[in-house]
PDB file of C-alpha atoms in Angstrom:
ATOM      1  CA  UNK G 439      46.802  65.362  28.726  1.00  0.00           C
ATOM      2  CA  UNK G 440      47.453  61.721  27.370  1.00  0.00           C
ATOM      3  CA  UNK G 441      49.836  59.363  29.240  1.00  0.00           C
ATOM      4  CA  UNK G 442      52.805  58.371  27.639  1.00  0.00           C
ATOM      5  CA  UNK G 443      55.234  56.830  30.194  1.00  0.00           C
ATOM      6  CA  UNK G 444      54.692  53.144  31.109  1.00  0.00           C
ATOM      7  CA  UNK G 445      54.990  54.797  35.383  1.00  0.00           C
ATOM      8  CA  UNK G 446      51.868  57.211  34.610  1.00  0.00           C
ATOM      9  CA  UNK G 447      49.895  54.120  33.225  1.00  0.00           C
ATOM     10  CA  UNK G 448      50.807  52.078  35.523  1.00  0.00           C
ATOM     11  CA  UNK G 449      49.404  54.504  38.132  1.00  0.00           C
ATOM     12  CA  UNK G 450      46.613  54.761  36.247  1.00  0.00           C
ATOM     13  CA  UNK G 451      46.202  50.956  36.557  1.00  0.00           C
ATOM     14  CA  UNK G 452      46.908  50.434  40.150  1.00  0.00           C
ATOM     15  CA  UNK G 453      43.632  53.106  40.729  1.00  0.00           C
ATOM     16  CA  UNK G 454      41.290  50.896  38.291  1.00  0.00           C
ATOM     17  CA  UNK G 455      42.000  47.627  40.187  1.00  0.00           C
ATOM     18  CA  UNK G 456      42.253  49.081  43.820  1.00  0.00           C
ATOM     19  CA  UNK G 457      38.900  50.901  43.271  1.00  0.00           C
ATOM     20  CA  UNK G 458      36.617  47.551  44.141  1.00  0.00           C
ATOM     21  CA  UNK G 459      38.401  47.603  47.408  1.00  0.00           C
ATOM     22  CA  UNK G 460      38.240  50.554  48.712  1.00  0.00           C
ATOM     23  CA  UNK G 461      35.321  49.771  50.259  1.00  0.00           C
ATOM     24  CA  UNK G 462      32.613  46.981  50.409  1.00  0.00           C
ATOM     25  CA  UNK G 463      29.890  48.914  48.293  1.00  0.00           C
ATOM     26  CA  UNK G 464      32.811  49.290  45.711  1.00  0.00           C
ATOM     27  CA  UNK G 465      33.538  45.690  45.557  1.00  0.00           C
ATOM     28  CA  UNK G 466      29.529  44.776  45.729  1.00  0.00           C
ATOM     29  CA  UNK G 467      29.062  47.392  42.705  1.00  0.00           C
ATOM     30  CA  UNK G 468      31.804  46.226  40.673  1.00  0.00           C
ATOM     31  CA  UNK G 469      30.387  42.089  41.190  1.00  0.00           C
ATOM     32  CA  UNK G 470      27.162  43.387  40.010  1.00  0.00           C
ATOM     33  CA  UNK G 471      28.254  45.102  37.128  1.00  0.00           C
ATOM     34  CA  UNK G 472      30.406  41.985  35.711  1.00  0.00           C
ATOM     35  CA  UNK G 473      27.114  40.212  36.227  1.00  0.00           C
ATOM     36  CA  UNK G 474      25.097  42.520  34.315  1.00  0.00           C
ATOM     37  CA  UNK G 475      27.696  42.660  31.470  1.00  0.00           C
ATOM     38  CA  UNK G 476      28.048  38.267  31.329  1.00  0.00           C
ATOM     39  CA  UNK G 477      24.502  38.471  31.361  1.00  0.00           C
ATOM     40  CA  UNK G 478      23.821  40.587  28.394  1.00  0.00           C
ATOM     41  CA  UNK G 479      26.987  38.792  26.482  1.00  0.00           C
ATOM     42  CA  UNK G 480      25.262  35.347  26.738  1.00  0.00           C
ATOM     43  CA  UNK G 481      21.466  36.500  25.648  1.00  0.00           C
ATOM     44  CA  UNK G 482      22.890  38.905  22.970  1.00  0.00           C
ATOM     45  CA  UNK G 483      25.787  36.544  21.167  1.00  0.00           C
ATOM     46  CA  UNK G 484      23.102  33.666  20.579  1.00  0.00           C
ATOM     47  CA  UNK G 485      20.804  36.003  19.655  1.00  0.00           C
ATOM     48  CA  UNK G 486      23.065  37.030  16.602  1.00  0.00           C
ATOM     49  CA  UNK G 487      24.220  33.583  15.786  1.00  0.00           C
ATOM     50  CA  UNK G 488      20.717  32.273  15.251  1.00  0.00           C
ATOM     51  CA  UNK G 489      19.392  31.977  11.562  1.00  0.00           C
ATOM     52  CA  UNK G 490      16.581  33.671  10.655  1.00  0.00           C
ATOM     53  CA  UNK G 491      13.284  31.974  11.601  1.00  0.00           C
ATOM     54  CA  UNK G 492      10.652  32.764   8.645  1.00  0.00           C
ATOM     55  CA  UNK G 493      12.482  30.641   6.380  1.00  0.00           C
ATOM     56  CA  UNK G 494      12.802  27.259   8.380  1.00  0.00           C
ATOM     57  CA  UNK G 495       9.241  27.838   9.128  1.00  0.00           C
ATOM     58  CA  UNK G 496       8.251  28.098   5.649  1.00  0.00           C
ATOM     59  CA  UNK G 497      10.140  25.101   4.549  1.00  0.00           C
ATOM     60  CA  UNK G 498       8.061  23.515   7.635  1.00  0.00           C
ATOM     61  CA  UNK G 499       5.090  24.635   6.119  1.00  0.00           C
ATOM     62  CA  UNK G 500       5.957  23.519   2.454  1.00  0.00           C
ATOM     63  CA  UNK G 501       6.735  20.056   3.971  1.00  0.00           C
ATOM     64  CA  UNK G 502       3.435  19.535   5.830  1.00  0.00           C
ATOM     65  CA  UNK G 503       1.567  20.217   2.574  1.00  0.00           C
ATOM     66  CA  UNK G 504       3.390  18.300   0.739  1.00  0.00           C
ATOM     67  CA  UNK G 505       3.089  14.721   3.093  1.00  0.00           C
ATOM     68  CA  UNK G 506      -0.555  15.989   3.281  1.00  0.00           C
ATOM     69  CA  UNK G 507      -1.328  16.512  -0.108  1.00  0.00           C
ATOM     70  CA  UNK G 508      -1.312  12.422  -0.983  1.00  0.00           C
ATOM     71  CA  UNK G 509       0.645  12.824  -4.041  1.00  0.00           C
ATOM     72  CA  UNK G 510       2.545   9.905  -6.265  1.00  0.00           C
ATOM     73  CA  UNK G 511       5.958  11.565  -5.893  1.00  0.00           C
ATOM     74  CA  UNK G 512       8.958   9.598  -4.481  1.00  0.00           C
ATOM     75  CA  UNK G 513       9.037   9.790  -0.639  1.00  0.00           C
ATOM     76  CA  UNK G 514       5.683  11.663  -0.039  1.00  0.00           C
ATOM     77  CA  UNK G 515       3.328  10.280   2.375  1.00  0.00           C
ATOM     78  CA  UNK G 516      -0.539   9.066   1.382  1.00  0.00           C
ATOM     79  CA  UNK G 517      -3.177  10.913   2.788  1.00  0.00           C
ATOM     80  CA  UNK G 518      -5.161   8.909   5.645  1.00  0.00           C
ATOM     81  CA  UNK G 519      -8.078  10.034   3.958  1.00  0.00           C
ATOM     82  CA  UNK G 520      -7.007   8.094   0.504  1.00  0.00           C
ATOM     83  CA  UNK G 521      -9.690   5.635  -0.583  1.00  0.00           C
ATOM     84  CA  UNK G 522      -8.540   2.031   0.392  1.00  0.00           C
ATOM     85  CA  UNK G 523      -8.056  -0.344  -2.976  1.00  0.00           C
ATOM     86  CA  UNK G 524     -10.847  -2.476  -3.136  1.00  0.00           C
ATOM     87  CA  UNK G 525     -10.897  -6.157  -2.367  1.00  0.00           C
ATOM     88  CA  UNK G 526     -11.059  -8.414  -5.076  1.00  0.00           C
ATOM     89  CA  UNK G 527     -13.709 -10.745  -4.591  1.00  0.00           C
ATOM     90  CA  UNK G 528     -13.642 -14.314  -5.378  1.00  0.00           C
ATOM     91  CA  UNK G 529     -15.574 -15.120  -8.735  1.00  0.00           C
ATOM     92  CA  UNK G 530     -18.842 -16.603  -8.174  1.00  0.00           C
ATOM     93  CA  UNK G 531     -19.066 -20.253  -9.425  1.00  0.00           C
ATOM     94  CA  UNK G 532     -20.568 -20.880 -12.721  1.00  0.00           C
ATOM     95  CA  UNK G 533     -24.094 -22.988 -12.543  1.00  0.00           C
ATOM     96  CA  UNK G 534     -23.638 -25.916 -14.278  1.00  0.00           C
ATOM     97  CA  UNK G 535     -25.967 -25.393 -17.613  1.00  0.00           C
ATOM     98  CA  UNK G 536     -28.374 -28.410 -19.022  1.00  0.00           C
ATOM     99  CA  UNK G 537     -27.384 -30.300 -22.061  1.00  0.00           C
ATOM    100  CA  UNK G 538     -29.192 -33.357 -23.757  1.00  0.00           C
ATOM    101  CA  UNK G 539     -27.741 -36.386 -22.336  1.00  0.00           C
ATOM    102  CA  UNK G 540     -24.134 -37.449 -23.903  1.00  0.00           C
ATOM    103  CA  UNK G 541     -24.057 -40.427 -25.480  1.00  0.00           C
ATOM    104  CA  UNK G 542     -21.091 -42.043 -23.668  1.00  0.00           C
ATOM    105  CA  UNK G 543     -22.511 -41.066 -20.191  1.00  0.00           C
ATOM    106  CA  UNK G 544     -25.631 -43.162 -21.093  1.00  0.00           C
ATOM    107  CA  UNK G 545     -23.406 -46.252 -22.019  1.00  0.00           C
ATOM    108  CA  UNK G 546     -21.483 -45.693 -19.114  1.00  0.00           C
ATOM    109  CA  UNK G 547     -24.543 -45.224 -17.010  1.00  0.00           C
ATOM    110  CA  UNK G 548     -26.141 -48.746 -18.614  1.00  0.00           C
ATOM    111  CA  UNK G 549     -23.064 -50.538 -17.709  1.00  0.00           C
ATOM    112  CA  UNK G 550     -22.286 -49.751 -14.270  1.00  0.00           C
ATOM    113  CA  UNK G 551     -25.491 -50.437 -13.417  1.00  0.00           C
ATOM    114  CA  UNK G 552     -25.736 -53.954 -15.072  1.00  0.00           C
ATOM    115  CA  UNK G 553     -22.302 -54.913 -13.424  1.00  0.00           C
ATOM    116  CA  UNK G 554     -23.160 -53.526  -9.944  1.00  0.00           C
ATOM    117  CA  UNK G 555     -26.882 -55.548  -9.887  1.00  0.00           C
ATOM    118  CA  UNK G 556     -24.746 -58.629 -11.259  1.00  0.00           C
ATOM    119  CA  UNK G 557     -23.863 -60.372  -8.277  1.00  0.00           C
ATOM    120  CA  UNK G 558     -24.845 -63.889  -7.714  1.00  0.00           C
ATOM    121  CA  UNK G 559     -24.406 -65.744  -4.748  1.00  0.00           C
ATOM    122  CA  UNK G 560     -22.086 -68.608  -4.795  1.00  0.00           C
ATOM    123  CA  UNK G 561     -21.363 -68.286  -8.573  1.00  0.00           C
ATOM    124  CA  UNK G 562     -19.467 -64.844  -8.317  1.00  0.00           C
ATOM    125  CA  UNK G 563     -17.061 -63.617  -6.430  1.00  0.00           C
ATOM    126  CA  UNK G 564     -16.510 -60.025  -5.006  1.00  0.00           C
ATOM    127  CA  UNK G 565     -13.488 -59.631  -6.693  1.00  0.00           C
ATOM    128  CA  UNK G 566     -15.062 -60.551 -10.067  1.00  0.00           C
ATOM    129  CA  UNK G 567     -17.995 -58.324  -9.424  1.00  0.00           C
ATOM    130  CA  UNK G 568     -15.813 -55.316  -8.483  1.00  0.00           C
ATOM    131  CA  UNK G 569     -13.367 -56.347 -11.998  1.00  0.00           C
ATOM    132  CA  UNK G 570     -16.896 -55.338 -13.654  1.00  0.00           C
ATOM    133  CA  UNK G 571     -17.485 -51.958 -11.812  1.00  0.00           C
ATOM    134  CA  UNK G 572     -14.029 -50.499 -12.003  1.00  0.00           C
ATOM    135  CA  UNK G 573     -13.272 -48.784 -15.565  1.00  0.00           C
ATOM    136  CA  UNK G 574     -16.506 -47.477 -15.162  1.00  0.00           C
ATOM    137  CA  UNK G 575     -16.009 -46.098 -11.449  1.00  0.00           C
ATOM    138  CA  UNK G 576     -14.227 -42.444 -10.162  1.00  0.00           C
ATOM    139  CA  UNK G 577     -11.302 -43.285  -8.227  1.00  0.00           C
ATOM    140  CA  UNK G 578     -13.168 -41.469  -5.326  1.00  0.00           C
ATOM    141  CA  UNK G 579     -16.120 -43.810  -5.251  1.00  0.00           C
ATOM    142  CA  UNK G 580     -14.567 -47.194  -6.268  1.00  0.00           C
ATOM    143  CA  UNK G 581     -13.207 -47.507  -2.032  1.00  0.00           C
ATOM    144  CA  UNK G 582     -16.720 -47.316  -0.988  1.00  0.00           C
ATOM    145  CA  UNK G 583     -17.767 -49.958  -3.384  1.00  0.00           C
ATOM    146  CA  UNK G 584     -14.473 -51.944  -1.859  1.00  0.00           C
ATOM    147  CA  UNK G 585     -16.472 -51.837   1.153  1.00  0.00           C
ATOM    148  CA  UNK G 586     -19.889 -53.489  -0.240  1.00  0.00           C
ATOM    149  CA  UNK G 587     -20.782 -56.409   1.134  1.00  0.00           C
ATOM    150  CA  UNK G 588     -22.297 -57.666  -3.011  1.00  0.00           C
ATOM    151  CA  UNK G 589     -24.227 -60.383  -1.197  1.00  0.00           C
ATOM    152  CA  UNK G 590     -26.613 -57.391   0.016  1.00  0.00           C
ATOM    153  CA  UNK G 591     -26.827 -55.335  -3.133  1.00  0.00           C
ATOM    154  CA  UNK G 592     -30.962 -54.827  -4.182  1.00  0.00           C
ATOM    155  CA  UNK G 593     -32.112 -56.343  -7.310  1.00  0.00           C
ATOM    156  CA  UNK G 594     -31.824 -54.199  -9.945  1.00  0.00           C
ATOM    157  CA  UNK G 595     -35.031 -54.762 -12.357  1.00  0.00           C
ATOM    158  CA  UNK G 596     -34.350 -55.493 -16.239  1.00  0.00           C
ATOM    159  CA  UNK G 597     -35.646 -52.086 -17.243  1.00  0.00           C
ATOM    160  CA  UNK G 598     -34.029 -48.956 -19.112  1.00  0.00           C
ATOM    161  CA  UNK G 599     -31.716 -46.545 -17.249  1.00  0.00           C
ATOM    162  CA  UNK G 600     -33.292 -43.282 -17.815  1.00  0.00           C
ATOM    163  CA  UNK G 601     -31.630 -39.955 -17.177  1.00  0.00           C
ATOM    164  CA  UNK G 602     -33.639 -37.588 -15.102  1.00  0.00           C
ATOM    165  CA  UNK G 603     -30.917 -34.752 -15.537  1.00  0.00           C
ATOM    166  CA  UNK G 604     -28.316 -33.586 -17.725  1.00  0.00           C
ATOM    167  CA  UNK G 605     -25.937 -30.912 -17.679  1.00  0.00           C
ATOM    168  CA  UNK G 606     -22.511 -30.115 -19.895  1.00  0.00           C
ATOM    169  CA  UNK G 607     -20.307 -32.151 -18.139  1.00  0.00           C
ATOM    170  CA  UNK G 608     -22.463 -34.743 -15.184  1.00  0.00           C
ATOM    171  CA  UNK G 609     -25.975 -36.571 -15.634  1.00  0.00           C
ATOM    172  CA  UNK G 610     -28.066 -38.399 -13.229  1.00  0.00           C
ATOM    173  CA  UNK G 611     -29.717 -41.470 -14.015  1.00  0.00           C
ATOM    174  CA  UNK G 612     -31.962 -43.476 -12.895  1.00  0.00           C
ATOM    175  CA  UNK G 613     -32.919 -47.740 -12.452  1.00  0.00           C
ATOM    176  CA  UNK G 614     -35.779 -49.492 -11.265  1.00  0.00           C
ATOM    177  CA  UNK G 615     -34.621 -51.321  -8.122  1.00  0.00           C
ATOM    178  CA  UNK G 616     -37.254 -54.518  -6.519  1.00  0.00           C
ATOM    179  CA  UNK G 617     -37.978 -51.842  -3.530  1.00  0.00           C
ATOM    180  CA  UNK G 618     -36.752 -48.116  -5.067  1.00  0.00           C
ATOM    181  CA  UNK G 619     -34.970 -46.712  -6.756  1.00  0.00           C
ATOM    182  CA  UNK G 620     -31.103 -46.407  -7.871  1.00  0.00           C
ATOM    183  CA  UNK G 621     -29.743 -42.832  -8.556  1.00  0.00           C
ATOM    184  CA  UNK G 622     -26.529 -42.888 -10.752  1.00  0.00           C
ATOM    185  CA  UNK G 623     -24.348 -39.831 -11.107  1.00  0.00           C
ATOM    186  CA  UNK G 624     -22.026 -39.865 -14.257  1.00  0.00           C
ATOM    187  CA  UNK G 625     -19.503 -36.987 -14.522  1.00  0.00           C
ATOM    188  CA  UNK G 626     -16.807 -36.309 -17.410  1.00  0.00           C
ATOM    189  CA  UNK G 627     -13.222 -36.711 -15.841  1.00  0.00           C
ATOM    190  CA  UNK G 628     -10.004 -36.202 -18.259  1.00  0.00           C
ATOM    191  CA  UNK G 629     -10.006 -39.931 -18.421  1.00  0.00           C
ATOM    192  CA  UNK G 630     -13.463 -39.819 -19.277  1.00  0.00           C
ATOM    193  CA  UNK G 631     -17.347 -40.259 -18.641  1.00  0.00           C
ATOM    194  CA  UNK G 632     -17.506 -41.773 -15.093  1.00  0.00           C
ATOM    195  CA  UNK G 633     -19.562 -42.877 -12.237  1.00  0.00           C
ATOM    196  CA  UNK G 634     -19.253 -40.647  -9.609  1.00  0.00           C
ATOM    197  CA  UNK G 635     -22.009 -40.793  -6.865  1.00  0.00           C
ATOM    198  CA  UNK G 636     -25.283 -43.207  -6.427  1.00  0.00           C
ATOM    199  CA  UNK G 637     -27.602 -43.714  -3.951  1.00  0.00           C
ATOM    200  CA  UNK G 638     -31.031 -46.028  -3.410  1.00  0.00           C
ATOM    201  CA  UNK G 639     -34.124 -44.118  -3.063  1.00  0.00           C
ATOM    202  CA  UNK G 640     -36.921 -45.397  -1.550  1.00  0.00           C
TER     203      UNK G 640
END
């Protein structure tokens, strides 16, 4: 028969709680059992909160292809395996090509090499025979003439300068010296046809 006085539940009550302690195998049954039910609380509440697995781990999947696949898109990875741009290499340097001898480097060749075998000792100075070699000098090799002692110049003999090579913008000459030879190198410069370089041979 229900209870409906707030004495007969109260009764009812007073039995519930006093059961555990009755007796120690009460008390020890009752600690289990509020153990057992915690336990299965805290494994099956998490359980049920937890999304559902397949998808994140198809999203997972869909990423890793993606950053794999070594697309162009916006924010996706290269492959490591993507072929590395090539280096560019520096151009090779054009050989000079031969030409027939200019003109104006012949002139200029004739020239130098008439002021530079000029000198004469105790009739010219050095800064008269350097006046002669400058417009037709490089500023690169006009120091090293500064640095000629004229007095010990070789004779240059009263013959032709010949050129033994020409190209499209240099030629090489060459003049008769007392003991060798006197190797002239003329090169165009935007101020012009130039010595450059010369050496005795011989």
């Amino acid at each position: 028969m229900p209870i409906r006085t707030n004495r007969g539940r109260a009764a009812v009550y007073r039995r519930l709680w006093g059961w555990p302690l009755r007796s120690p195998k009460h008390l020890v049954a009752t600690i289990v059992g509020v153990i057992v039910v915690i336990t299965t609380i805290s494994v099956v509440i998490p359980n049920a909160v937890k999304p559902r697995s397949t998808g994140s781990q198809g999203a997972t999947t869909s990423t890793t292809q993606t950053i794999t696949s070594g697309g162009n898109q916006v924010g996706v990875l290269p492959s490591a395996t993507a072929t590395p741009l090539p280096t560019k290499a520096p151009s090779p340097t054009a050989a000079p090509r031969s030409a027939p001898v200019n003109t104006e480097a012949q002139v200029i060749a004739d020239m130098w090499v008439d002021a530079f075998g000029s000198f004469e000792p105790g009739k010219t100075t050095k800064e008269k025979w350097l006046e002669g070699l400058k417009p037709r000098t490089s500023d690169e090799l006009f120091p090293r003439l500064a640095s000629i002692e004229p007095a010990n110049v070789p004779v240059v003999i009263d013959q032709p300068v010949k050129a033994v090579k020409s190209f499209t913008d240099s030629a090489e000459f060459e003049a008769q010296l007392e003991d060798g030879k006197l190797v002239v190198t003329v090169v165009k410069l935007p101020e012009g046809w130039r010595v450059h370089e010369f050496d005795k041979v011989g």
